[in-house]
C-alpha cells in the first residue's frame, strides 16, 4: 500500500487521483502507524513551511516521516521536498526536518520573472535510477527553492537561479515540481516510483 | 526556462461546453470531460472551466463536473463561476481543481481573496477581471462586473495591485471588446497589468491565430494566454499554435506525449 501523508499542507486529491490513474490505490493518512506499515510513502505539500512543520510536530508525524524517508521508497513533492532540507528562509527562518543537506531560499526579485514561478519548466537530470530525464518538462508552482546540493539529481533555472528540481538519497526521491499535474511525464515518474524496488530488498 | 502557457478555456452551460460571441449566441461544443481529455492529450498546458450559468441561476458550481475532470486529466485546471464563498472554494479544491477563479465576487467582497489565499495558498486564487476602456480611470481602463454589464468605477491596474496585495496568485485579464471576435487580445491593458504586478498574468479573450498569442507574450508581457473559439471550431490545433510560437522564438512546452 502507498501512504500519502496528510499533515494539513494542501490538497491531496490530485495526488491520490494520479495514483488511481495508475491503478495503484493510495491511502491518505495522518496516522504514524499507517505510514510505518506502508510499503511506499508519498510526502506532498503546498503552502508555508512554518505551519507545515508545526503540523508535522503537533500531529506526531515528524518521526514517522523521518523513518519512512530513511527506510522505504519515499516520494517528496513540492513543499514535501523542501521540508526534507535543513533550513528555510521562509517566514523569517524555519528549521526543517534535516534529512537532506542544504537550505531553502526565496527566488530573488528579477524584472520579468514573476514569483511564484507558475508553469512548465525544463530540467537537466542525472538520476541514477532514471525517474527523470534531461529535457523533461514538469509543472512547477513555488516561491522558494532548494539550493543545488550533493543530493541534487535534476536542476532547472528561474529568476537567474539554478535550483534543485529533484533530489535523491537512496530510495528517497523528491521533486520541486508536481508529477501529479505534469501530464504523461508526471505519470511516468509516479509509475517509476511505484515499481522501484527498495534497496532493502536487494542483496 | 519557464514556458509560456497555452490554456484552452471551456465555458460550461448546463453541463455542456458552449461558445458564444461577446457572451451571446452560444453553440454546443460537447462534453466537458471529453474536451478536457482531448486538449490535455494534445498539449494544453492547463485548462480553465467557467460554469457560466451558475451565478445567473443562483446555484453553486457543478462539483460533479469538476470531480470528473479531475479524474480524467493530469494537468492543472482552474474553475470559475458560481463561487459564492469560501465553502464553495473548498469544494472545488477538494474535488481536484488546482485553482479557483473569482471575478465579480471579489469586487463585491475583496476579502474573499485574502480568505482563499489563507486557506488554500495564493497559488490557488486567481483573480479574473473584465476591464473596459474608460477615460474616468487613470490607467484608461475600468473594472466591470457581471460579464461586463456593470461598471464599478474602479481603476483596472489599481484593482489588480490591490488583489495581489490581498493574496491573488494570478490575474486573468479578459477583454469584452475582443471576446469571441478573434481580433486579438487587448494588449494595452494586459501589458499595464503585467508590468504592474509581481504575479503571472494571463491574457484572455480574442485569440484568432497564433500571432495573437505571440503578441500577448512579446508585447503585452503575459505569462499565459487563453484560447477558446479557434480550438473549439477546429480552425487551429494546440500543436499548430505551439509550433508557430516555438518558431517565433517563444518558449513553449513542446513534448507532451
Coordinates of C-alpha atoms in Angstrom, one line a residue:
Chain A
X1 CA 0.0 0.0 0.0
X2 CA 1.1 3.6 -0.7
X3 CA 0.5 6.1 2.1
X4 CA 0.0 9.7 1.2
X5 CA 0.9 11.7 4.3
X6 CA -1.8 14.2 5.3
X7 CA -0.4 16.9 7.5
X8 CA -2.8 19.6 6.5
X9 CA -0.5 21.2 4.0
X10 CA -2.6 21.5 0.9
X11 CA -5.0 19.4 -1.1
X12 CA -4.1 15.8 -1.7
X13 CA -6.9 14.9 -4.1
X14 CA -4.9 15.2 -7.3
X15 CA -2.0 13.1 -5.8
X16 CA -4.5 10.4 -4.9
X17 CA -6.2 10.6 -8.3
X18 CA -2.9 10.3 -10.2
X19 CA -2.1 7.0 -8.4
X20 CA -5.6 5.8 -9.1
X21 CA -5.0 6.5 -12.8
X22 CA -2.1 4.1 -12.5
X23 CA -4.3 1.5 -10.8
X24 CA -2.4 1.9 -7.6
X25 CA -4.7 2.6 -4.7
X26 CA -3.2 5.1 -2.3
X27 CA -4.3 5.9 1.2
X28 CA -4.4 9.4 2.5
X29 CA -3.5 9.2 6.1
X30 CA -2.4 11.2 9.2
X31 CA -1.6 8.0 11.2
X32 CA 2.0 7.3 12.1
X33 CA 1.2 3.6 12.3
X34 CA -0.3 3.6 8.8
X35 CA 2.8 5.4 7.5
X36 CA 5.0 2.8 9.2
X37 CA 3.0 0.0 7.7
X38 CA 3.0 1.3 4.2
X39 CA 5.4 -0.1 1.6
X40 CA 5.8 3.3 0.0
X41 CA 5.3 6.8 1.3
X42 CA 4.3 9.9 -0.6
X43 CA 5.0 13.2 1.2
X44 CA 3.3 16.0 -0.7
X45 CA 2.5 19.6 0.4
X46 CA 1.9 23.1 -0.7
X47 CA 1.8 26.2 1.4
X48 CA 4.0 27.7 4.1
X49 CA 7.0 25.8 5.6
X50 CA 6.5 27.1 9.1
X51 CA 2.9 25.9 9.5
X52 CA 3.7 22.7 7.8
X53 CA 6.5 22.0 10.3
X54 CA 4.2 22.9 13.2
X55 CA 1.6 20.5 11.9
X56 CA 4.1 17.7 11.5
X57 CA 5.1 18.1 15.1
X58 CA 1.6 18.6 16.6
X59 CA 0.2 15.7 14.7
X60 CA 3.0 13.5 15.8
X61 CA 4.1 12.7 12.2
X62 CA 7.7 14.0 12.1
X63 CA 9.3 10.8 13.4
X64 CA 7.2 8.6 11.1
X65 CA 8.2 10.7 8.1
X66 CA 11.9 10.7 9.1
X67 CA 11.8 6.9 9.5
X68 CA 10.0 6.3 6.2
X69 CA 12.4 8.6 4.4
X70 CA 15.3 6.5 5.6
X71 CA 13.9 3.1 5.1
X72 CA 11.5 2.8 2.2
X73 CA 10.7 4.2 -1.2
X74 CA 9.7 7.7 -0.4
X75 CA 8.5 10.5 -2.7
X76 CA 8.5 14.1 -1.6
X77 CA 6.6 16.6 -3.7
X78 CA 6.9 20.4 -3.7
X79 CA 6.8 21.6 -0.1
X80 CA 7.2 18.0 0.8
X81 CA 10.6 18.1 -0.8
X82 CA 11.6 21.4 0.7
X83 CA 10.8 20.3 4.3
X84 CA 13.3 17.5 3.9
X85 CA 16.2 20.0 4.0
X86 CA 17.8 21.7 7.0
X87 CA 16.5 25.3 6.9
X88 CA 14.2 27.6 5.0
X89 CA 14.4 31.4 5.0
X90 CA 10.6 31.5 4.7
X91 CA 8.8 33.4 7.4
X92 CA 12.0 34.8 8.9
X93 CA 13.6 31.4 9.2
X94 CA 12.3 27.8 9.9
X95 CA 14.2 24.7 10.9
X96 CA 13.2 21.8 8.8
X97 CA 13.5 18.0 9.1
X98 CA 17.2 18.0 8.2
X99 CA 17.0 14.7 6.3
X100 CA 18.8 16.3 3.3
X101 CA 21.7 18.8 3.4
X102 CA 21.0 22.3 2.3
X103 CA 18.8 25.3 2.5
X104 CA 15.6 26.6 1.0
X105 CA 15.6 30.2 -0.2
X106 CA 13.2 32.6 -1.9
X107 CA 13.6 33.5 -5.6
X108 CA 15.1 36.9 -6.0
X109 CA 13.1 39.8 -7.5
X110 CA 14.1 39.9 -11.1
X111 CA 12.3 42.0 -13.7
X112 CA 10.1 39.8 -15.9
X113 CA 10.3 36.8 -13.6
X114 CA 7.1 36.6 -11.5
X115 CA 7.2 34.9 -8.1
X116 CA 5.8 32.3 -7.6
X117 CA 7.1 30.5 -10.6
X118 CA 4.0 29.0 -12.1
X119 CA 4.1 26.8 -15.1
X120 CA 6.1 24.2 -17.0
X121 CA 9.9 24.3 -16.8
X122 CA 12.5 22.1 -18.4
X123 CA 15.0 20.2 -16.4
X124 CA 18.5 18.8 -16.7
X125 CA 18.7 15.5 -15.0
X126 CA 21.3 12.9 -13.8
X127 CA 19.2 10.5 -11.8
X128 CA 21.0 7.1 -11.4
X129 CA 17.6 5.4 -11.4
X130 CA 16.2 7.3 -14.3
X131 CA 13.0 8.7 -12.7
X132 CA 13.6 11.9 -14.6
X133 CA 15.4 12.8 -17.8
X134 CA 17.1 15.8 -19.3
X135 CA 14.7 17.9 -21.4
X136 CA 11.6 16.6 -19.4
X137 CA 9.1 19.4 -18.7
X138 CA 7.2 19.5 -15.5
X139 CA 4.7 21.7 -13.8
X140 CA 6.1 23.9 -11.0
X141 CA 4.4 26.2 -8.5
X142 CA 6.7 27.7 -5.9
X143 CA 8.2 30.9 -4.5
X144 CA 11.0 29.1 -2.6
X145 CA 13.6 26.7 -3.9
X146 CA 16.2 24.3 -2.6
X147 CA 19.8 25.1 -3.4
X148 CA 21.7 22.7 -5.6
X149 CA 23.3 20.2 -3.1
X150 CA 25.1 16.9 -3.2
X151 CA 21.7 15.1 -3.4
X152 CA 20.5 17.1 -6.5
X153 CA 19.7 14.8 -9.4
X154 CA 17.9 17.4 -11.6
X155 CA 18.1 21.1 -11.9
X156 CA 16.1 23.9 -13.5
X157 CA 16.6 27.6 -13.9
X158 CA 14.4 30.5 -12.9
X159 CA 14.9 34.2 -12.0
X160 CA 18.6 33.8 -12.6
X161 CA 18.9 30.9 -10.2
X162 CA 19.7 27.2 -10.8
X163 CA 17.8 25.3 -8.3
X164 CA 17.1 21.6 -7.3
X165 CA 14.3 20.3 -9.4
X166 CA 14.7 16.8 -7.9
X167 CA 16.9 15.2 -5.3
X168 CA 17.7 11.6 -4.4
X169 CA 19.2 9.8 -1.4
X170 CA 18.9 6.1 -1.8
X171 CA 15.2 5.2 -2.1
X172 CA 14.2 8.7 -1.3
X173 CA 13.3 10.8 -4.3
X174 CA 11.8 14.2 -4.1
X175 CA 10.9 16.8 -6.6
X176 CA 10.0 20.5 -6.5
X177 CA 7.5 20.1 -9.4
X178 CA 4.2 18.4 -9.3
X179 CA 4.3 15.0 -11.1
X180 CA 0.6 14.5 -10.4
X181 CA -0.1 17.6 -12.5
X182 CA 2.6 17.1 -15.1
X183 CA 0.8 15.1 -17.8
X184 CA 2.2 11.9 -19.1
X185 CA 5.8 12.6 -18.0
X186 CA 4.5 13.1 -14.5
X187 CA 2.7 9.8 -14.6
X188 CA 5.8 8.1 -15.9
X189 CA 7.7 9.3 -12.8
X190 CA 4.9 8.1 -10.5
X191 CA 5.0 4.7 -12.2
X192 CA 8.8 4.6 -11.7
X193 CA 8.2 5.3 -8.0
X194 CA 5.5 2.6 -7.7
X195 CA 7.6 0.0 -9.4
X196 CA 11.0 0.9 -8.0
X197 CA 12.4 -1.9 -5.9
X198 CA 13.6 -0.8 -2.5
X199 CA 17.2 -1.1 -1.6
X200 CA 16.3 -3.1 1.5
X201 CA 15.0 -5.9 -0.7
X202 CA 18.3 -6.1 -2.6
X203 CA 21.4 -8.1 -1.7
Chain B
X1 CA 13.5 28.0 -18.8
X2 CA 9.9 28.6 -17.8
X3 CA 7.5 28.1 -20.7
X4 CA 4.7 30.4 -21.8
X5 CA 1.4 28.6 -21.2
X6 CA -1.4 28.0 -23.7
X7 CA -4.6 27.5 -21.9
X8 CA -7.9 26.3 -23.6
X9 CA -10.9 27.8 -21.9
X10 CA -14.2 25.8 -21.7
X11 CA -17.4 27.7 -21.0
X12 CA -19.8 25.2 -19.5
X13 CA -23.6 25.8 -19.6
X14 CA -25.9 23.2 -18.2
X15 CA -23.2 20.5 -18.3
X16 CA -22.2 21.2 -21.9
X17 CA -19.3 23.2 -23.3
X18 CA -20.5 26.1 -25.3
X19 CA -19.0 29.1 -27.1
X20 CA -20.6 32.5 -27.6
X21 CA -19.5 35.7 -29.2
X22 CA -19.4 38.6 -26.8
X23 CA -21.1 36.4 -24.3
X24 CA -24.1 35.8 -26.6
X25 CA -25.1 33.3 -29.3
X26 CA -24.0 30.2 -27.5
X27 CA -23.4 27.0 -29.5
X28 CA -23.0 23.5 -28.2
X29 CA -19.4 22.1 -28.4
X30 CA -19.6 18.9 -26.4
X31 CA -18.9 17.1 -23.2
X32 CA -16.5 18.9 -20.8
X33 CA -14.6 15.8 -19.8
X34 CA -14.2 14.6 -23.3
X35 CA -12.9 18.0 -24.4
X36 CA -10.6 18.2 -21.4
X37 CA -9.0 14.9 -22.3
X38 CA -8.6 15.8 -25.9
X39 CA -7.0 19.2 -25.2
X40 CA -4.8 17.7 -22.4
X41 CA -3.6 14.9 -24.8
X42 CA -2.9 17.5 -27.5
X43 CA -0.6 19.6 -25.4
X44 CA -2.7 22.1 -23.4
X45 CA -0.6 23.3 -20.5
X46 CA -3.5 24.0 -18.3
X47 CA -7.3 24.3 -18.7
X48 CA -9.9 26.7 -17.3
X49 CA -13.6 26.0 -16.9
X50 CA -16.2 28.6 -16.3
X51 CA -19.7 27.5 -15.2
X52 CA -21.2 30.4 -17.0
X53 CA -24.8 30.0 -15.9
X54 CA -24.2 29.1 -12.3
X55 CA -24.3 32.6 -10.9
X56 CA -27.3 33.7 -13.1
X57 CA -29.2 30.6 -12.0
X58 CA -28.3 31.2 -8.4
X59 CA -26.8 27.7 -7.9
X60 CA -23.3 26.6 -6.8
X61 CA -20.8 25.3 -9.3
X62 CA -21.3 21.8 -10.8
X63 CA -19.0 19.9 -8.4
X64 CA -19.7 16.6 -10.2
X65 CA -18.2 18.0 -13.4
X66 CA -15.1 19.3 -11.5
X67 CA -14.5 15.9 -10.0
X68 CA -15.0 14.1 -13.3
X69 CA -12.5 16.4 -15.0
X70 CA -10.0 15.9 -12.1
X71 CA -10.2 12.1 -12.5
X72 CA -9.8 12.3 -16.3
X73 CA -6.8 14.7 -16.8
X74 CA -3.3 15.1 -15.3
X75 CA -2.7 18.8 -15.9
X76 CA -3.7 21.7 -13.8
X77 CA -7.1 23.3 -14.2
X78 CA -8.9 26.3 -12.9
X79 CA -12.6 26.7 -12.2
X80 CA -14.7 29.8 -12.1
X81 CA -18.4 30.7 -12.0
X82 CA -20.8 30.0 -9.2
X83 CA -18.3 30.6 -6.4
X84 CA -20.1 32.5 -3.7
X85 CA -18.0 31.9 -0.6
X86 CA -15.0 30.1 1.0
X87 CA -17.0 26.8 1.3
X88 CA -17.6 26.8 -2.4
X89 CA -13.9 27.3 -3.0
X90 CA -13.1 24.4 -0.7
X91 CA -15.5 22.1 -2.5
X92 CA -13.8 22.9 -5.8
X93 CA -10.3 22.4 -4.4
X94 CA -11.2 19.2 -2.7
X95 CA -12.8 17.9 -6.0
X96 CA -9.3 18.2 -7.5
X97 CA -9.1 21.6 -9.2
X98 CA -5.8 23.4 -8.9
X99 CA -7.1 27.0 -8.9
X100 CA -10.3 28.9 -8.3
X101 CA -11.1 32.0 -10.3
X102 CA -13.1 34.8 -8.8
X103 CA -14.3 37.9 -10.6
X104 CA -17.5 39.8 -9.7
X105 CA -17.4 38.1 -6.2
X106 CA -14.0 39.6 -5.5
X107 CA -15.2 43.1 -6.5
X108 CA -18.2 42.8 -4.1
X109 CA -16.1 41.2 -1.4
X110 CA -12.3 41.7 -1.8
X111 CA -11.7 39.8 1.5
X112 CA -12.6 36.6 -0.3
X113 CA -9.2 36.8 -2.0
X114 CA -7.4 37.0 1.4
X115 CA -9.6 34.2 2.9
X116 CA -9.0 32.0 -0.1
X117 CA -5.2 32.6 -0.1
X118 CA -5.0 32.0 3.7
X119 CA -7.0 28.8 3.4
X120 CA -5.5 27.2 0.3
X121 CA -2.4 29.3 -0.7
X122 CA -2.1 32.2 -3.0
X123 CA -1.4 29.9 -6.0
X124 CA -5.0 28.7 -5.8
X125 CA -6.6 32.1 -6.0
X126 CA -6.9 33.6 -9.5
X127 CA -8.5 37.0 -10.0
X128 CA -10.4 37.3 -13.2
X129 CA -11.1 40.8 -14.3
X130 CA -13.2 42.4 -17.1
X131 CA -11.7 45.8 -17.8
X132 CA -13.2 48.2 -20.4
X133 CA -11.8 51.4 -21.8
X134 CA -12.7 54.4 -19.7
X135 CA -11.5 57.9 -19.5
X136 CA -12.6 58.0 -15.9
X137 CA -9.8 55.9 -14.7
X138 CA -6.1 56.9 -14.6
X139 CA -4.9 53.7 -16.3
X140 CA -7.6 54.1 -19.1
X141 CA -9.5 51.0 -18.1
X142 CA -12.3 50.5 -15.7
X143 CA -13.3 47.2 -14.0
X144 CA -16.7 45.9 -14.8
X145 CA -18.6 43.0 -13.2
X146 CA -21.4 40.5 -14.1
X147 CA -19.9 39.8 -17.5
X148 CA -19.1 43.4 -18.4
X149 CA -22.7 44.5 -17.7
X150 CA -21.9 46.7 -14.7
X151 CA -19.3 49.4 -14.3
X152 CA -17.6 49.8 -11.0
X153 CA -15.6 53.0 -11.3
X154 CA -12.5 51.0 -10.2
X155 CA -9.2 51.5 -12.0
X156 CA -8.2 48.2 -13.5
X157 CA -4.4 48.5 -12.7
X158 CA -5.2 49.6 -9.1
X159 CA -7.6 46.8 -8.7
X160 CA -5.0 44.3 -9.9
X161 CA -2.4 45.6 -7.5
X162 CA -4.8 45.5 -4.6
X163 CA -5.9 42.0 -5.4
X164 CA -2.3 40.8 -5.4
X165 CA -1.7 42.6 -2.1
X166 CA -4.7 40.7 -0.8
X167 CA -3.3 37.4 -1.9
X168 CA -4.3 36.7 -5.6
X169 CA -1.7 34.4 -7.1
X170 CA -2.5 35.1 -10.7
X171 CA -4.6 37.5 -12.8
X172 CA -6.6 36.8 -15.9
X173 CA -7.3 39.9 -17.9
X174 CA -10.5 39.4 -20.0
X175 CA -11.5 41.7 -22.8
X176 CA -15.1 42.3 -23.7
X177 CA -14.1 44.2 -26.8
X178 CA -12.2 41.2 -28.0
X179 CA -14.0 38.2 -26.6
X180 CA -15.2 35.9 -29.3
X181 CA -14.4 38.4 -32.0
X182 CA -10.9 36.9 -32.7
X183 CA -9.3 40.2 -33.4
X184 CA -6.5 39.6 -30.8
X185 CA -6.0 40.2 -27.1
X186 CA -6.4 43.6 -25.5
X187 CA -2.7 44.1 -25.4
X188 CA -2.6 47.6 -23.8
X189 CA -4.3 46.8 -20.5
X190 CA -2.8 43.3 -20.3
X191 CA 0.7 44.9 -20.5
X192 CA -0.1 47.6 -18.0
X193 CA -1.2 45.0 -15.5
X194 CA 1.6 42.5 -16.3
X195 CA 4.1 45.3 -15.7
X196 CA 2.4 46.4 -12.5
X197 CA 2.1 43.2 -10.6
X198 CA 4.6 40.6 -9.4
X199 CA 2.3 37.6 -10.2
X200 CA 1.7 35.9 -13.5
X201 CA -0.8 37.5 -15.8
X202 CA -3.0 35.6 -18.3
X203 CA -4.3 37.2 -21.5
X204 CA -7.8 36.2 -22.3
X205 CA -10.4 37.0 -25.0
X206 CA -9.8 37.5 -28.7
X207 CA -7.3 34.8 -29.8
X208 CA -7.9 34.3 -33.5
X209 CA -4.5 33.0 -34.6
X210 CA -1.1 32.0 -33.2
X211 CA 0.3 35.5 -33.9
X212 CA -2.2 36.9 -31.4
X213 CA -0.7 34.7 -28.7
X214 CA 2.8 35.8 -29.8
X215 CA 1.8 39.4 -29.3
X216 CA 0.3 38.7 -25.9
X217 CA 3.6 37.2 -24.8
X218 CA 6.0 39.6 -26.5
X219 CA 4.1 42.9 -26.5
X220 CA 1.8 42.5 -23.5
X221 CA 4.3 40.5 -21.3
X222 CA 1.7 37.9 -20.5
X223 CA 2.8 34.7 -18.9
X224 CA 0.0 32.6 -20.3
X225 CA -2.7 33.0 -22.9
X226 CA -6.2 31.6 -23.1
X227 CA -7.6 30.2 -26.4
X228 CA -11.2 29.1 -27.0
X229 CA -13.1 29.6 -30.2
X230 CA -10.2 28.8 -32.7
X231 CA -9.6 25.5 -30.9
X232 CA -13.2 24.5 -30.4
X233 CA -14.1 25.0 -34.1
X234 CA -11.0 23.1 -35.2
X235 CA -9.6 26.1 -37.0
X236 CA -6.3 25.5 -35.2
X237 CA -5.0 22.7 -33.0
X238 CA -2.8 23.2 -30.0
X239 CA 0.2 21.7 -31.7
X240 CA -0.2 24.1 -34.6
X241 CA -0.4 27.1 -32.2
X242 CA 2.6 25.9 -30.2
X243 CA 4.7 25.1 -33.3
X244 CA 4.1 28.7 -34.5
X245 CA 5.0 30.1 -31.1
X246 CA 8.1 27.9 -31.0
X247 CA 9.1 29.1 -34.5
X248 CA 8.7 32.7 -33.3
X249 CA 11.2 32.0 -30.5
X250 CA 8.8 31.9 -27.7
X251 CA 9.5 29.2 -25.1
X252 CA 6.5 26.7 -25.0
X253 CA 6.2 23.1 -23.9
X254 CA 6.6 21.0 -26.9
X255 CA 6.8 17.5 -25.5
X256 CA 3.6 16.1 -24.0
X257 CA 3.3 12.6 -25.4

